[in-house]
Each structure stands twice: as structure tokens, then as C-alpha cells.
CSV table of C-alpha atoms (C1' of nucleotides) in Angstrom, one decimal:
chain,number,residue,atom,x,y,z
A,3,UNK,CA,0.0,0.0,0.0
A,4,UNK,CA,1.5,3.2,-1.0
A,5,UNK,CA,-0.3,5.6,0.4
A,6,UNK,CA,1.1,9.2,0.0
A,7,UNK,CA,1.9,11.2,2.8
A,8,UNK,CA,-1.6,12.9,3.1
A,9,UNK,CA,-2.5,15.8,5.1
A,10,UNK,CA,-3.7,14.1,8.5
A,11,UNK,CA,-5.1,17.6,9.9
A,12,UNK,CA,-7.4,19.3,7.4
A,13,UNK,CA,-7.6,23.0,7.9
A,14,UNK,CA,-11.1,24.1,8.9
A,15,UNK,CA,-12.0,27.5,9.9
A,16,UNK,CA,-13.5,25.5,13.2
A,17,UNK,CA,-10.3,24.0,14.2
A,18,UNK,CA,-8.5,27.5,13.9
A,19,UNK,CA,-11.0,29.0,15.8
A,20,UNK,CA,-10.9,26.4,18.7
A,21,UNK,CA,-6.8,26.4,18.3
A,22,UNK,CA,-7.1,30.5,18.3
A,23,UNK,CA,-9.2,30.5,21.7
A,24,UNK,CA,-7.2,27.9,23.5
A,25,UNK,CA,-4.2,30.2,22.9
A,26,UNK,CA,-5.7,33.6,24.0
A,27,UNK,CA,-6.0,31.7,27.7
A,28,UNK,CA,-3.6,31.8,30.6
A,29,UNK,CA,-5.1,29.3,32.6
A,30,UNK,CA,-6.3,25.8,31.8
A,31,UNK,CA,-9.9,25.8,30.5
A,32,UNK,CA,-12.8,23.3,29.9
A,33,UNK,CA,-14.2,22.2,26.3
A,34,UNK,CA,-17.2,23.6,27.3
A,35,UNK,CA,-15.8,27.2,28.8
A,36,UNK,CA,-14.0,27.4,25.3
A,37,UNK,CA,-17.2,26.7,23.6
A,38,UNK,CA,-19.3,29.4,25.4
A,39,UNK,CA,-16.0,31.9,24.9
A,40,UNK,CA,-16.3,31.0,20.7
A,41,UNK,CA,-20.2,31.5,20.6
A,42,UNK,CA,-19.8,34.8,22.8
A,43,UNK,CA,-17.1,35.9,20.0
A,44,UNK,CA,-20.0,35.2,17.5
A,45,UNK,CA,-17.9,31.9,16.5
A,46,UNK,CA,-19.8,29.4,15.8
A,47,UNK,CA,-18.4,25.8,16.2
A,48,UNK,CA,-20.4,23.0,17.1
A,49,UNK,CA,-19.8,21.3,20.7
A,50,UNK,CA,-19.0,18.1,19.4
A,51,UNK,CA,-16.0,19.7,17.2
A,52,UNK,CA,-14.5,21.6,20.5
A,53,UNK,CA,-14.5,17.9,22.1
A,54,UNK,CA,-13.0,16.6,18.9
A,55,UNK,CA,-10.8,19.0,18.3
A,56,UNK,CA,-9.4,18.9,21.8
A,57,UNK,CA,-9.0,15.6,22.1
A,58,UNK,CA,-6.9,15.6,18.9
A,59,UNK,CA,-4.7,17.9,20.2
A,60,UNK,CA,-4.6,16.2,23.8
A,61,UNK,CA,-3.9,13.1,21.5
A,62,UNK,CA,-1.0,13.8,19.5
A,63,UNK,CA,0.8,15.9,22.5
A,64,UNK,CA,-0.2,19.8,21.6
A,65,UNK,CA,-2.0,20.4,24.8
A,66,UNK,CA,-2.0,19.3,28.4
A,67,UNK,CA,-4.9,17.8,30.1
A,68,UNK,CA,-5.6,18.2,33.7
A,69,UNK,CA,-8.6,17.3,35.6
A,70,UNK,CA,-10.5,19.2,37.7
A,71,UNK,CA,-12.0,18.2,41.2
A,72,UNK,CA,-15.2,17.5,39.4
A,73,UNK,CA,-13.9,15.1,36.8
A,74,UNK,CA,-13.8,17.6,34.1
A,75,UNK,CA,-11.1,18.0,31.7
A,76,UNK,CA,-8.8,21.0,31.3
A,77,UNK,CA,-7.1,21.8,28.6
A,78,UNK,CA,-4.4,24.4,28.3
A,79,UNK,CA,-1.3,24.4,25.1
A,80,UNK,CA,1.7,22.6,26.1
A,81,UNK,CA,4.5,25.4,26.2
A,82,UNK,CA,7.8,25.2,23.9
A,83,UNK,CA,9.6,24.2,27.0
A,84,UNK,CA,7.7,20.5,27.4
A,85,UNK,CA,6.3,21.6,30.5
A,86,UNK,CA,3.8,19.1,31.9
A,87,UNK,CA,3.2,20.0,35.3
A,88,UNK,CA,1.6,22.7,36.9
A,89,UNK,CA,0.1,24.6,39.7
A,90,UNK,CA,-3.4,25.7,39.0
A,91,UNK,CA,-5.2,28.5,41.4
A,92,UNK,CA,-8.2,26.8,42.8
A,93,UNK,CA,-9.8,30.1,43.0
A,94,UNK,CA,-8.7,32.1,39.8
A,95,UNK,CA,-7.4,29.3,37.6
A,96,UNK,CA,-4.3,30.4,37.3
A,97,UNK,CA,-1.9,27.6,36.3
A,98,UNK,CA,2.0,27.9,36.7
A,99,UNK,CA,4.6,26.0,34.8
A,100,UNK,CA,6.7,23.7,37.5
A,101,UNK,CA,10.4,22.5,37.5
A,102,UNK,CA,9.6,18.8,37.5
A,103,UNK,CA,12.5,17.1,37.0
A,104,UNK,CA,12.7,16.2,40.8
A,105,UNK,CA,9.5,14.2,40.3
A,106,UNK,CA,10.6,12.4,37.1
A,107,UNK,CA,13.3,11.2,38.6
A,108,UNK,CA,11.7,10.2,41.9
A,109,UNK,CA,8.9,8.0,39.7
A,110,UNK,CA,11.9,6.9,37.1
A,111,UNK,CA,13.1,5.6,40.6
A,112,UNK,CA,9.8,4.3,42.7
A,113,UNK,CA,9.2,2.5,39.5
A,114,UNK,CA,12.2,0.3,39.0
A,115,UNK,CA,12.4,0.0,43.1
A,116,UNK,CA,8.6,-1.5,42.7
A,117,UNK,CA,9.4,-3.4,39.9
A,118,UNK,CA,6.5,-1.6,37.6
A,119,UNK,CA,6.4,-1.1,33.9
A,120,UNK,CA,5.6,1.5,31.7
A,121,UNK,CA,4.6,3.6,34.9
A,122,UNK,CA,3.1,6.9,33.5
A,123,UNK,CA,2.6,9.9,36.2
A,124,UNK,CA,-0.5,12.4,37.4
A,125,UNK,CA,0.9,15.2,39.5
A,126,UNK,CA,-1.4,17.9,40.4
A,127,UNK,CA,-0.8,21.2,42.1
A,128,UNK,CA,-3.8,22.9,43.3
A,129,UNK,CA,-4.0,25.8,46.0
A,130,UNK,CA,-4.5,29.4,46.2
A,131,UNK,CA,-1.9,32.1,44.5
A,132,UNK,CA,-1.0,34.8,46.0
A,133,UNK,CA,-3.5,36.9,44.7
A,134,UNK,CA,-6.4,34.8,46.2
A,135,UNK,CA,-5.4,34.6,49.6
A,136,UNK,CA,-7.3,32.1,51.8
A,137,UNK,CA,-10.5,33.7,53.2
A,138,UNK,CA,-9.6,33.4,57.2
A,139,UNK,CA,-7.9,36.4,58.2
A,140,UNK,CA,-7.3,38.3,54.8
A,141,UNK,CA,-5.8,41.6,55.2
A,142,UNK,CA,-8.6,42.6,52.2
A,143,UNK,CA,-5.2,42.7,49.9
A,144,UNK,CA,-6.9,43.6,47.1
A,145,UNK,CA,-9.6,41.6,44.8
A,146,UNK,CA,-9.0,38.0,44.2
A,147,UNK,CA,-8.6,37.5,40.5
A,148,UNK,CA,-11.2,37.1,38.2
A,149,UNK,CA,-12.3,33.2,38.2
A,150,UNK,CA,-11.9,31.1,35.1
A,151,UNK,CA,-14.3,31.2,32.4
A,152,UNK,CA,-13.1,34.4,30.5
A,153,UNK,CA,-14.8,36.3,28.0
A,154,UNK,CA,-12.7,35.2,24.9
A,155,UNK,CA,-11.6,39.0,24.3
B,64,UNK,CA,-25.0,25.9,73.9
B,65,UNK,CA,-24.4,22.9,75.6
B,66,UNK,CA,-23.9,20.0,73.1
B,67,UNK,CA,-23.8,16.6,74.4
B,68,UNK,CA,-20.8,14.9,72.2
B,69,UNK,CA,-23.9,13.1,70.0
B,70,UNK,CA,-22.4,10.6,67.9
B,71,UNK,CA,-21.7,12.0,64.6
B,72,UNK,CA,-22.1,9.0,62.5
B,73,UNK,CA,-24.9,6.3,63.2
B,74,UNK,CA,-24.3,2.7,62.5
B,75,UNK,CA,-26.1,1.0,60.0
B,76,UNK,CA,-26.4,-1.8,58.9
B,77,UNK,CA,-25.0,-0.7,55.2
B,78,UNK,CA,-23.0,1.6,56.5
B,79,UNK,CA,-21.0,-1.4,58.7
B,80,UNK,CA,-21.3,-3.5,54.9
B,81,UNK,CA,-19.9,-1.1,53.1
B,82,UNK,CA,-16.7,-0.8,55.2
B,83,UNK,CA,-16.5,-4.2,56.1
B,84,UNK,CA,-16.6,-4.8,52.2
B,85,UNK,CA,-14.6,-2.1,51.3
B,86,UNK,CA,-11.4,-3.5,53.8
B,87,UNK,CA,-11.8,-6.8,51.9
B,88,UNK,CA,-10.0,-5.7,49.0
B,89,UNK,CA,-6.6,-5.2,48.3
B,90,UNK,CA,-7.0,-2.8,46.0
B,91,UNK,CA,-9.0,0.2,44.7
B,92,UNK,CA,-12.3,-0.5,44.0
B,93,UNK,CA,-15.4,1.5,42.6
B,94,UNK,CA,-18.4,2.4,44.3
B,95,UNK,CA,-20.5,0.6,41.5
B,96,UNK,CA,-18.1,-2.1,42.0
B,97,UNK,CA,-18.5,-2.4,46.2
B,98,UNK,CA,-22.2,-2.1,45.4
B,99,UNK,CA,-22.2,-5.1,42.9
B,100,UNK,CA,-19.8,-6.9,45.2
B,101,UNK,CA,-22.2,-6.6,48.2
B,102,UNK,CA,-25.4,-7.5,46.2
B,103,UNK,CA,-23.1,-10.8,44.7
B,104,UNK,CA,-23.1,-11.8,48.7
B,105,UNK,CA,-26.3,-11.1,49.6
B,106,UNK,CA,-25.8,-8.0,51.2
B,107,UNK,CA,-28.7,-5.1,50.2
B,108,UNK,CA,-27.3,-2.0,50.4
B,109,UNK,CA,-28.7,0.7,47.9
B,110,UNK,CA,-26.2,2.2,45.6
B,111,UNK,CA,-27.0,6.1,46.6
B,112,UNK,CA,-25.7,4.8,49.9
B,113,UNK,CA,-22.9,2.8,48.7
B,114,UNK,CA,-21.7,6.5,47.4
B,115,UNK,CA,-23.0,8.7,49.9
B,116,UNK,CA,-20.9,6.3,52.4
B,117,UNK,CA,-17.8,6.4,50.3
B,118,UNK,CA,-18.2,10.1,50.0
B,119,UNK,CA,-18.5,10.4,53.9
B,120,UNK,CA,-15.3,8.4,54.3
B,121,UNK,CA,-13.4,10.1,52.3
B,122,UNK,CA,-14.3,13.5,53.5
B,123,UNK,CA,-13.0,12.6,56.8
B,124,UNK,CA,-10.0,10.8,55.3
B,125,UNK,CA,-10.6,7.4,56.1
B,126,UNK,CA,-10.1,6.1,52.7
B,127,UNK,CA,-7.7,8.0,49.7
B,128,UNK,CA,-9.5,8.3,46.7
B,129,UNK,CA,-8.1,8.0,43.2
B,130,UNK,CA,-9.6,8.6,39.7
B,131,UNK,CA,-9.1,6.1,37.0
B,132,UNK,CA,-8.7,7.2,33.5
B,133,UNK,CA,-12.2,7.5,32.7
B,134,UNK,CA,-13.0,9.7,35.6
B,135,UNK,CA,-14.4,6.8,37.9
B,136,UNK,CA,-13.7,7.3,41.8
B,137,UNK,CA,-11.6,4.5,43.2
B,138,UNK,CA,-11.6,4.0,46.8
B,139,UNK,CA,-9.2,2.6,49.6
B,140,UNK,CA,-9.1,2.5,53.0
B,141,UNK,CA,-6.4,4.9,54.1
B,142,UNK,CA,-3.6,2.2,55.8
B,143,UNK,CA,-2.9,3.1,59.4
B,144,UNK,CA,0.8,4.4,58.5
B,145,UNK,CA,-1.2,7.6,57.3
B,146,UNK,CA,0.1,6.7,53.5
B,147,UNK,CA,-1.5,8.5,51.0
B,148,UNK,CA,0.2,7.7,47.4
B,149,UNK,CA,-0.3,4.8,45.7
B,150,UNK,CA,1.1,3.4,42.1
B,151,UNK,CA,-1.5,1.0,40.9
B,152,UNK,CA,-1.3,-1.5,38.1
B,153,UNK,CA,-3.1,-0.2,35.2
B,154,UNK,CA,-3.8,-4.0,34.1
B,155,UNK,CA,-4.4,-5.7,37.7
B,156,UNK,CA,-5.3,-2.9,40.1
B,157,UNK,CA,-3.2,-4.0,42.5
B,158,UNK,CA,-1.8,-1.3,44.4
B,159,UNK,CA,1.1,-0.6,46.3
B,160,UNK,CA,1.8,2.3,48.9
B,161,UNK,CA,4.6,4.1,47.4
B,162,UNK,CA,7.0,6.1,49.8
B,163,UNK,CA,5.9,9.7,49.6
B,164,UNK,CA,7.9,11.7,51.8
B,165,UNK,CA,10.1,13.0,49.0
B,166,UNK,CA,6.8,14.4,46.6
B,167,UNK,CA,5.3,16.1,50.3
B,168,UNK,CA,8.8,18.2,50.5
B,169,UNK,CA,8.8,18.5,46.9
B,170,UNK,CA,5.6,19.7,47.2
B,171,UNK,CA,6.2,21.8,50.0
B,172,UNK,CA,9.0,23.8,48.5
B,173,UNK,CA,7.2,24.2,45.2
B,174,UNK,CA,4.3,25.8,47.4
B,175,UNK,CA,7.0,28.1,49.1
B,176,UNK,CA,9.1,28.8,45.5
B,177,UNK,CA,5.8,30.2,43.7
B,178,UNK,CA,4.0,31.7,46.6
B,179,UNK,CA,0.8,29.0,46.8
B,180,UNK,CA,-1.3,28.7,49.9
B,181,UNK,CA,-2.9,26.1,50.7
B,182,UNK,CA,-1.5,23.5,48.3
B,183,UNK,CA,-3.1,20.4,47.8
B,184,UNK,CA,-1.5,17.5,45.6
B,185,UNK,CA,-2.5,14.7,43.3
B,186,UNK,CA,0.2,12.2,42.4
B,187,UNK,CA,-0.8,9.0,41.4
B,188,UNK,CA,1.2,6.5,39.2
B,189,UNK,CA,0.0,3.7,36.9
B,190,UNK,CA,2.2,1.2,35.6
B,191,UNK,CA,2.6,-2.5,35.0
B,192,UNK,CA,3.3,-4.4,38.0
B,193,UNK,CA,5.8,-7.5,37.4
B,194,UNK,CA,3.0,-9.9,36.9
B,195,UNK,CA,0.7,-8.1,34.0
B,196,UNK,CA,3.8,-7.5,32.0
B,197,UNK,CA,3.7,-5.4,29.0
B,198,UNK,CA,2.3,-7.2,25.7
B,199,UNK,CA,5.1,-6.7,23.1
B,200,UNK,CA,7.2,-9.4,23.4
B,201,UNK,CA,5.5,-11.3,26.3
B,202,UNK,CA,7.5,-14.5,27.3
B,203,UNK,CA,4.0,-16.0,28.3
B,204,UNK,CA,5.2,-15.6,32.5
B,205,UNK,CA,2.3,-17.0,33.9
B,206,UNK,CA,-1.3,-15.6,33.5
B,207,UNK,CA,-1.4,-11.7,34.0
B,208,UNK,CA,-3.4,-11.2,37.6
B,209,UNK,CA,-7.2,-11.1,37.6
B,210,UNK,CA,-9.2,-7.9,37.1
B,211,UNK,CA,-10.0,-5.2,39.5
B,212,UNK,CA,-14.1,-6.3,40.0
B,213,UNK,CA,-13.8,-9.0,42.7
B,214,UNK,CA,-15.7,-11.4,43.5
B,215,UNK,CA,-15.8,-10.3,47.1
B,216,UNK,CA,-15.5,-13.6,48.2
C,233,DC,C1',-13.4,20.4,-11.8
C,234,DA,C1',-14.8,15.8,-9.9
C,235,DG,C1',-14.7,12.4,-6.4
C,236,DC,C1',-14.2,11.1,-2.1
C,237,DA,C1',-12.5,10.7,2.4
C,238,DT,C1',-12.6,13.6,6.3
C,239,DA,C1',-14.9,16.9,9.2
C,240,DA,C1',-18.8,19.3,11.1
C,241,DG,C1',-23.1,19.5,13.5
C,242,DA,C1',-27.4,18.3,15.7
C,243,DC,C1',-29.1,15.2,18.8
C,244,DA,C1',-29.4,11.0,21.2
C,245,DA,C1',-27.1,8.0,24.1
C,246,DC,C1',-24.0,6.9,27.9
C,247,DG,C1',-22.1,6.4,32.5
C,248,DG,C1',-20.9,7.9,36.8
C,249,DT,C1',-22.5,10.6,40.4
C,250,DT,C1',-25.8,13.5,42.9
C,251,DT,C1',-30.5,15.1,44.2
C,252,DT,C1',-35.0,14.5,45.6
C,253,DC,C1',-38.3,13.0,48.6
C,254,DA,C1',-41.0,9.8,50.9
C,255,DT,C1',-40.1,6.3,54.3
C,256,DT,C1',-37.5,4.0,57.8
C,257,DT,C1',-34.5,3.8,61.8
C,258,DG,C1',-30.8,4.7,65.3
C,259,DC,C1',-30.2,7.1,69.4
C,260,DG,C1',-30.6,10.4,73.1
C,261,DG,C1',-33.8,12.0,76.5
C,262,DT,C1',-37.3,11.2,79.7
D,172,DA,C1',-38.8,0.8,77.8
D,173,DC,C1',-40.8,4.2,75.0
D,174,DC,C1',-41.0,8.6,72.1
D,175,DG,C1',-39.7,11.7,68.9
D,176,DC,C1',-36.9,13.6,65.8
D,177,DA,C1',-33.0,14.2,63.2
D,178,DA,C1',-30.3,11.4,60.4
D,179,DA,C1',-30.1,7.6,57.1
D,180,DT,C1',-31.9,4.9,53.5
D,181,DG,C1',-33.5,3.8,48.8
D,182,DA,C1',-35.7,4.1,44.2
D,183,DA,C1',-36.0,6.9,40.6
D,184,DA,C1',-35.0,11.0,38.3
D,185,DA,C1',-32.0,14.7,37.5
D,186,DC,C1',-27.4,16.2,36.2
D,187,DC,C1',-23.4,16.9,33.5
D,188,DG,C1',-19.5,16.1,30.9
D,189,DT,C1',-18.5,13.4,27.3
D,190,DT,C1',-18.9,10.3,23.3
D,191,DG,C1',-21.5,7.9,19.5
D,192,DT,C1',-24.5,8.2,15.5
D,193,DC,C1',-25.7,9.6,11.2
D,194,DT,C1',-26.5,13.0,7.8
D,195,DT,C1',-24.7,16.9,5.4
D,196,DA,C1',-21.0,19.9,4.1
D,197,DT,C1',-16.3,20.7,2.6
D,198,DG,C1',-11.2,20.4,2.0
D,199,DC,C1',-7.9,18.1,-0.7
D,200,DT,C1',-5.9,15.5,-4.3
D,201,DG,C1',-5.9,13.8,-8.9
DNA sequence: CAGCATAAGACAACGGTTTTCATTTGCGGT
DNA sequence: ACCGCAAATGAAAACCGTTGTCTTATGCTG
């Protein structure tokens, strides 16, 4: 079978669009956030193509995937660096890129000490960034930033 | 106000089966999975409380709760050495309390480094554990280990 | 430009979890 | 021992994010 080398990503003015608002984010953000954001831009992309589209991406490596306390998936561009941990504000979504080497080594070495194979890792950061203080006994420093869900702009 | 010290959790019947099922397995197990387990041994326990009981548990950190890759709640009664990270065999489900002191100061100094409060962590590893080796090139070692879903037996 | 495989979109289905609400039941007070 | 009530149970429905189905539309390649 000789099959050419064929596109395998056809350009679609929906795919930009979803690419286009997943960039314009700082923080991790659901299919369904990014969905809203597109319709309130006057973008219209069917649901179903934000979940495919995503899952492509989360697929062949372009974005990270984190999940959320309730089960849902966030999904935020993997940075140049190959980044692929984070600490993500629980109040304001912001997400921070982490120096994880220490933790690939330390599973590389649980692994071989436990004798598993193949051992792939899920480490999430979640607490409150500076900006969003913990409500006992806040010195009112200012507004908490604005939570996640942004308006696309 | 002068409250008696009223016991803050009633025993029940279900509740009693839920834990008493719940400590027979080695492993992580699914709510639906405890449920189906108790009905298998004759045990009626409705599945809103099989939940409502697992949720209760692990709000007061009795058992550590894990998500599989489809977003299902796995539970596990918390071992009395306080242990809280677990690498579990994507294949099996057996699971094996992994040394965490390392990831907590990790953790810790990540907190401190970017100015977190409050930091809460995920780290969960999945692997192949020596018995469910991987498939490619498979020198047929014995059967790999049964399937999480136990008989309850 | 034609043909066709791929993608989009609407909608239904799915699966795990939670809510609702009427009924039952532990448990403390008397 | 009995009462009463708040807490617990359970069946069914609601929920919600996500995926499947299937028809129509549209890039892409020849």
C-alpha cells in the first residue's frame, strides 16, 4: 500500500477557531468554557468539534490535560519548554509551569524499586496564588482575580 | 449551647457493609463495584448509599481516593501508617503504597518557591506491575493477575 | 473540476454521580 | 422501655460532561 503522505489535519476555519481561543487563555480551560468563549465571539463551532478538536490535540501531544476536582477535563497548550506539570489556582485558575525534573526522577526511581512497567505519572498542584489569599484572616489585599471562564476578548 | 458529644455518625447496617466490604480488597475499588460486590453476597445495600458512604469516608479521610482514566472514583481505606500515594497497576489494580515523603517536600518547596497557599496535591502513578507484564514481546510468564471487580469472596 | 474521504453539526445516548423526597430507623432524652 | 426527631436509606429522576450516530458539508488531491 503506497499511500502518500496525506494531510492528517485538514484545515477548517473551526479547528482555527478552537486552536485561536485555546491560545488567547492563561489558565487551563474546559471544552465547554471554550465553547461558550467561541459563541460569545460570535464563532460558531459546534460542541461536538470543541470535544474533537481537543482531544486531537490532547492526542497527539499539543496540549496538556488536567482534571479538575469534578472530573472535568482541562485543557491548556503545552509550552515550547515540554512543560507538563503545573500549579493551577483553585480560586482564579491560574496555572504555573513547575520545574519537574525532581519528580521524574523520583517516579523513574519508585518505579524500578517496585518493579513496575511502563509507569506513566499524574501530578497535580492545586492551591490558592497569592493573589487569592485564603479567606480566614485576609488583610482585604486587594480583589481575588477574576475566576476562570473568560470572556474570549 | 451545651452539646452533648452526639455521635456523629450512626451505625447502620449498610453503612458497617460497606466498610466491612470495602477493607476486603486489596485494591481500589469503585463504588458501582462495592455495590455489585455486596449484592453478589447477599448484602442489600442501595447504591446512593454505597456512594453517599464512600463520600463520607473520604471527606474525613478514612479512605484516599483516586480517579481512574475514565474519571471513575476508586476507593481505599487509608492504611494506618497515614500513606496516602499509591502506584497502581493499570492492568491488575493491585496497588502498592509508594514512599511519599520525598513528593510532600517537593511539594512543600514548590508551594513556598511560587507563593501558593494552601497547596493540595495529586500524584498518582500507573504502571505494569511485574505480573501483567507489557504485551510486546511477552515470554508468556504465567497468567497476568485477575481484574479489579472481585468477587468479594 | 470531480470524487471522495474527512470533518462538522445536531441530537441522542451513555455512565458515573448527585439530588429529591417519601419512608425508615438509630439514638438520646425522659 | 418508649418517644420523637434528626439522620439515614433507597428508588428513581436529574445532572453533567463526554462520546456515539448519522447525515450533510467541505477540504484536498488527482
Amino acid at each position: 500500500m503506497h499511500e502518500r503522505t496525506r494531510a492528517e489535519w485538514r484545515a477548517t476555519r473551526q479547528r482555527a477557531a478552537v486552536l485561536r481561543a485555546l491560545h488567547l487563555h492563561d489558565t487551563f480551560v474546559s471544552a465547554q468554557s471554550l465553547h461558550a468563549a467561541l459563541a460569545a465571539d460570535g464563532v460558531t463551532v459546534g460542541l461536538t468539534t470543541v470535544y474533537r478538536t481537543l482531544r486531537l490535540l490532547a492526542a497527539s501531544g499539543h496540549v496538556d490535560v488536567v482534571r479538575d476536582s469534578a472530573g472535568e477535563r482541562l485543557y491548556r497548550p503545552r509550552p515550547d519548554d515540554g512543560h507538563r506539570h503545573y500549579a493551577v489556582c483553585r480560586e482564579c485558575g491560574l496555572s504555573l509551569a513547575v520545574d519537574s525534573d525532581e519528580v521524574e526522577r523520583w517516579v523513574a526511581r519508585i518505579a524500578r524499586d517496585i518493579g513496575f512497567h511502563a509507569v506513566d505519572h499524574t501530578v497535580e498542584l492545586t492551591g490558592l496564588c497569592e493573589r487569592c489569599r485564603p479567606p480566614m484572616s485576609r488583610p482585604a489585599a486587594g480583589p481575588p482575580a477574576r475566576r476562570r471562564t473568560p470572556s474570549a476578548g
